Amino acid sequence: MSDHRSLLQENDPELFAALCGEEQRQREGIELIPSENYTYPEVLALLGSVFTNKYSEGYPGKRYYGGQEYTDEIENLARQRACEVFRAQHANVQPLSGSAMNQASYLGVLKPGDRILAMDLSHGGHLTHGAPVSHMGRLFDFARYKTLPRSGAIDYDHVRDMALAHKPRLLICGYSSYPGDLDYARFKEIAVEVGALTMADISHFGGLVAANVMANPLDAGFDIVTTTTHKSLRGPRGGLILCRDELARDIDSSVFPGLQGGPHMNQVAAVAVTLKHAASEGFARYAGQVLENASAFADALLDQGVSLVTGGTKNHLLVMDTIQSFGIDGRTAQDVLDTVAITTNKQVIPDDPLPPFKGSGVRLGTPAATTRGMDTNHMRQIALWTLQALRNRDDAAQLTTIAAEVKAFCREFPVPGLA
Ligand code: DSN
């Protein structure tokens, strides 16, 4: 047992037990939450490294504290690599996570009260895209576009109508629960027509953009692109803001000193190594497999008559309408799947009549399963277990059998960084 583990075991047995429990849970279950992943062993090492001891307010070459020779080096590496991987002019690698990253972006280019047009939460947008319960929803004047009632797809004519009616200063695209792709050129055209800046929040599929298996909004001339680093990118928890050179000063001063204090340099180091991986051929293959797996998973569910929002997927995630498909709400479906060690999350669907704590659906995704080496055949098997569990949810013996099969299956797929 490594030194830090025995120390933890000795000094804090309760915490050690929880750590071991979580490791076992991650090893023995199938992770289908589309925003989760298993990070690299080097990331785990850097997160637990001495970089966590260091205060580094400011930016490389312009810090408020001494002793920055190595922190400057890692932040420069992270910035350079982010610019290379995403073809960006400028990168800020300090946002602590997704919400801070989006808040800093808005506050960098807008004034409180300015109008923003973004996707409605229940139609696939994110809390920070102006949900009324979020601070951003109160600080800015959000208008929200919705998807088409039957297909669940984005209706660009509706987005344009909303833009013409509301005259936003910022037009946002990007999603946390939309199983489609985005026409960035069309968004840009609409923004130009109304004089708005453009921002894409690609947090969910940042890794797929980095690997060039999904389109890059910067190639369509977007002003700002944000992404978290721990989802399909497989890095530590964190956020990146990518932008044009003209916005670099405003974005940087919005992150620090505007919103945050000292950056987490252990996290910045881990982001740097993540971006080195993201530029590799192995990562490109991984990203392609994430998409193939999602498509195979969706097809397997559709073949069995399951109802999926938008009728399938063009990215790494799918949203199953559990009311239509199984007559149960999303929370019940999530709980049933938990009993067979398949981890998902309940999800609201467009204009959901149920509250978010119930939801009419469940969101499923393939980044984590693909990291463990699962392929399209495995996804078909997982689809089968998912259906068997949901259809036989009142049959305890059947659920126990499925849980045992899932556990045995998972033994074949080691989790990176876990012995
Ligand atoms: N919690 C993330 C997700 O699951 O999509 C977004 O913040």
Tab-separated table of N, CA and C in Angstrom, residues 242-306:
chain	number	residue	atom	x	y	z
A	242	LEU	N	-11.713	29.832	-23.962
A	242	LEU	CA	-10.939	30.052	-25.184
A	242	LEU	C	-11.564	31.254	-25.891
A	243	CYS	N	-10.735	32.160	-26.390
A	243	CYS	CA	-11.349	33.343	-27.031
A	243	CYS	C	-10.408	33.966	-28.043
A	244	ARG	N	-10.946	34.958	-28.731
A	244	ARG	CA	-10.142	35.728	-29.684
A	244	ARG	C	-9.187	36.629	-28.887
A	245	ASP	N	-8.066	36.978	-29.515
A	245	ASP	CA	-7.069	37.831	-28.851
A	245	ASP	C	-7.664	39.135	-28.322
A	246	GLU	N	-8.589	39.731	-29.085
A	246	GLU	CA	-9.150	41.034	-28.658
A	246	GLU	C	-9.884	40.932	-27.325
A	247	LEU	N	-10.353	39.727	-26.983
A	247	LEU	CA	-11.110	39.585	-25.730
A	247	LEU	C	-10.239	39.086	-24.576
A	248	ALA	N	-8.984	38.776	-24.870
A	248	ALA	CA	-8.130	38.101	-23.880
A	248	ALA	C	-8.017	38.898	-22.579
A	249	ARG	N	-7.756	40.208	-22.696
A	249	ARG	CA	-7.591	41.024	-21.474
A	249	ARG	C	-8.854	41.014	-20.625
A	250	ASP	N	-9.993	41.208	-21.291
A	250	ASP	CA	-11.269	41.267	-20.545
A	250	ASP	C	-11.571	39.927	-19.876
A	251	ILE	N	-11.303	38.848	-20.590
A	251	ILE	CA	-11.579	37.524	-20.016
A	251	ILE	C	-10.627	37.244	-18.854
A	252	ASP	N	-9.355	37.514	-19.061
A	252	ASP	CA	-8.380	37.230	-17.990
A	252	ASP	C	-8.694	38.041	-16.740
A	253	SER	N	-8.999	39.324	-16.908
A	253	SER	CA	-9.232	40.111	-15.688
A	253	SER	C	-10.584	39.771	-15.068
A	254	SER	N	-11.475	39.192	-15.857
A	254	SER	CA	-12.745	38.757	-15.292
A	254	SER	C	-12.550	37.506	-14.416
A	255	VAL	N	-11.672	36.592	-14.877
A	255	VAL	CA	-11.395	35.389	-14.067
A	255	VAL	C	-10.651	35.800	-12.796
A	256	PHE	N	-9.535	36.519	-12.982
A	256	PHE	CA	-8.783	37.058	-11.840
A	256	PHE	C	-8.368	38.479	-12.158
A	257	PRO	N	-8.643	39.463	-11.372
A	257	PRO	CA	-9.169	39.388	-10.014
A	257	PRO	C	-10.692	39.469	-9.926
A	258	GLY	N	-11.389	39.467	-11.081
A	258	GLY	CA	-12.835	39.698	-11.048
A	258	GLY	C	-13.612	38.686	-10.224
A	259	LEU	N	-13.403	37.416	-10.538
A	259	LEU	CA	-14.260	36.400	-9.917
A	259	LEU	C	-13.521	35.522	-8.918
A	260	GLN	N	-12.303	35.151	-9.239
A	260	GLN	CA	-11.575	34.179	-8.412
A	260	GLN	C	-10.351	34.803	-7.752
A	261	GLY	N	-9.860	34.115	-6.725
A	261	GLY	CA	-8.574	34.461	-6.135
A	261	GLY	C	-7.517	33.528	-6.702
A	262	GLY	N	-6.768	32.885	-5.801
A	262	GLY	CA	-5.681	32.024	-6.254
A	262	GLY	C	-6.180	30.839	-7.059
A	263	PRO	N	-5.575	30.610	-8.238
A	263	PRO	CA	-5.955	29.422	-9.012
A	263	PRO	C	-5.470	28.157	-8.307
A	264	HIS	N	-6.066	27.040	-8.625
A	264	HIS	CA	-5.622	25.763	-8.052
A	264	HIS	C	-4.526	25.216	-8.965
A	265	MET	N	-3.289	25.417	-8.580
A	265	MET	CA	-2.204	25.081	-9.508
A	265	MET	C	-2.025	23.574	-9.685
A	266	ASN	N	-2.452	22.782	-8.709
A	266	ASN	CA	-2.429	21.326	-8.906
A	266	ASN	C	-3.392	20.948	-10.042
A	267	GLN	N	-4.503	21.682	-10.103
A	267	GLN	CA	-5.489	21.437	-11.155
A	267	GLN	C	-4.958	21.926	-12.514
A	268	VAL	N	-4.291	23.085	-12.515
A	268	VAL	CA	-3.733	23.617	-13.770
A	268	VAL	C	-2.687	22.635	-14.321
A	269	ALA	N	-1.857	22.071	-13.439
A	269	ALA	CA	-0.867	21.089	-13.887
A	269	ALA	C	-1.562	19.869	-14.496
A	270	ALA	N	-2.634	19.451	-13.846
A	270	ALA	CA	-3.363	18.276	-14.340
A	270	ALA	C	-4.063	18.571	-15.666
A	271	VAL	N	-4.513	19.820	-15.838
A	271	VAL	CA	-5.105	20.214	-17.124
A	271	VAL	C	-4.031	20.142	-18.214
A	272	ALA	N	-2.821	20.586	-17.887
A	272	ALA	CA	-1.745	20.583	-18.890
A	272	ALA	C	-1.479	19.164	-19.392
A	273	VAL	N	-1.394	18.205	-18.479
A	273	VAL	CA	-1.095	16.834	-18.926
A	273	VAL	C	-2.295	16.243	-19.686
A	274	THR	N	-3.498	16.632	-19.290
A	274	THR	CA	-4.704	16.181	-20.001
A	274	THR	C	-4.671	16.640	-21.460
A	275	LEU	N	-4.239	17.890	-21.660
A	275	LEU	CA	-4.236	18.443	-23.018
A	275	LEU	C	-3.151	17.791	-23.877
A	276	LYS	N	-2.070	17.332	-23.234
A	276	LYS	CA	-1.067	16.580	-23.997
A	276	LYS	C	-1.695	15.276	-24.496
A	277	HIS	N	-2.421	14.610	-23.626
A	277	HIS	CA	-3.129	13.392	-24.052
A	277	HIS	C	-4.117	13.714	-25.175
A	278	ALA	N	-4.819	14.840	-25.029
A	278	ALA	CA	-5.890	15.159	-25.992
A	278	ALA	C	-5.357	15.337	-27.412
A	279	ALA	N	-4.050	15.648	-27.528
A	279	ALA	CA	-3.470	15.853	-28.861
A	279	ALA	C	-2.979	14.538	-29.466
A	280	SER	N	-3.134	13.433	-28.755
A	280	SER	CA	-2.546	12.168	-29.224
A	280	SER	C	-3.502	11.398	-30.137
A	281	GLU	N	-2.902	10.482	-30.905
A	281	GLU	CA	-3.740	9.640	-31.784
A	281	GLU	C	-4.647	8.724	-30.975
A	282	GLY	N	-4.125	8.270	-29.850
A	282	GLY	CA	-4.925	7.394	-28.983
A	282	GLY	C	-6.190	8.105	-28.533
A	283	PHE	N	-6.080	9.383	-28.227
A	283	PHE	CA	-7.263	10.116	-27.784
A	283	PHE	C	-8.252	10.308	-28.938
A	284	ALA	N	-7.724	10.505	-30.149
A	284	ALA	CA	-8.620	10.649	-31.309
A	284	ALA	C	-9.419	9.354	-31.509
A	285	ARG	N	-8.724	8.221	-31.326
A	285	ARG	CA	-9.431	6.934	-31.464
A	285	ARG	C	-10.485	6.803	-30.370
A	286	TYR	N	-10.112	7.181	-29.164
A	286	TYR	CA	-11.060	7.121	-28.032
A	286	TYR	C	-12.315	7.941	-28.359
A	287	ALA	N	-12.102	9.174	-28.825
A	287	ALA	CA	-13.231	10.077	-29.068
A	287	ALA	C	-14.154	9.524	-30.154
A	288	GLY	N	-13.544	8.941	-31.198
A	288	GLY	CA	-14.361	8.334	-32.257
A	288	GLY	C	-15.197	7.193	-31.695
A	289	GLN	N	-14.576	6.414	-30.800
A	289	GLN	CA	-15.280	5.277	-30.199
A	289	GLN	C	-16.432	5.729	-29.300
A	290	VAL	N	-16.242	6.871	-28.615
A	290	VAL	CA	-17.324	7.423	-27.768
A	290	VAL	C	-18.570	7.627	-28.636
A	291	LEU	N	-18.369	8.204	-29.829
A	291	LEU	CA	-19.518	8.465	-30.711
A	291	LEU	C	-20.118	7.165	-31.238
A	292	GLU	N	-19.258	6.247	-31.669
A	292	GLU	CA	-19.779	4.957	-32.179
A	292	GLU	C	-20.561	4.230	-31.094
A	293	ASN	N	-20.027	4.273	-29.892
A	293	ASN	CA	-20.697	3.580	-28.784
A	293	ASN	C	-22.063	4.195	-28.495
A	294	ALA	N	-22.135	5.526	-28.535
A	294	ALA	CA	-23.418	6.183	-28.255
A	294	ALA	C	-24.437	5.811	-29.319
A	295	SER	N	-23.982	5.783	-30.546
A	295	SER	CA	-24.901	5.469	-31.631
A	295	SER	C	-25.389	4.006	-31.526
A	296	ALA	N	-24.470	3.086	-31.207
A	296	ALA	CA	-24.865	1.673	-31.047
A	296	ALA	C	-25.827	1.516	-29.871
A	297	PHE	N	-25.564	2.239	-28.814
A	297	PHE	CA	-26.412	2.171	-27.610
A	297	PHE	C	-27.820	2.667	-27.955
A	298	ALA	N	-27.872	3.800	-28.648
A	298	ALA	CA	-29.173	4.368	-29.028
A	298	ALA	C	-29.927	3.394	-29.931
A	299	ASP	N	-29.238	2.820	-30.919
A	299	ASP	CA	-29.910	1.895	-31.845
A	299	ASP	C	-30.464	0.685	-31.097
A	300	ALA	N	-29.674	0.172	-30.143
A	300	ALA	CA	-30.128	-1.005	-29.395
A	300	ALA	C	-31.388	-0.682	-28.592
A	301	LEU	N	-31.454	0.519	-28.036
A	301	LEU	CA	-32.649	0.905	-27.259
A	301	LEU	C	-33.835	1.142	-28.191
A	302	LEU	N	-33.575	1.818	-29.313
A	302	LEU	CA	-34.663	2.110	-30.268
A	302	LEU	C	-35.258	0.819	-30.824
A	303	ASP	N	-34.390	-0.158	-31.115
A	303	ASP	CA	-34.866	-1.454	-31.635
A	303	ASP	C	-35.860	-2.105	-30.693
A	304	GLN	N	-35.740	-1.780	-29.409
A	304	GLN	CA	-36.626	-2.369	-28.392
A	304	GLN	C	-37.799	-1.446	-28.068
A	305	GLY	N	-37.998	-0.441	-28.917
A	305	GLY	CA	-39.170	0.422	-28.760
A	305	GLY	C	-39.026	1.523	-27.723
A	306	VAL	N	-37.800	1.794	-27.265
A	306	VAL	CA	-37.605	2.865	-26.279
A	306	VAL	C	-37.726	4.222	-26.978
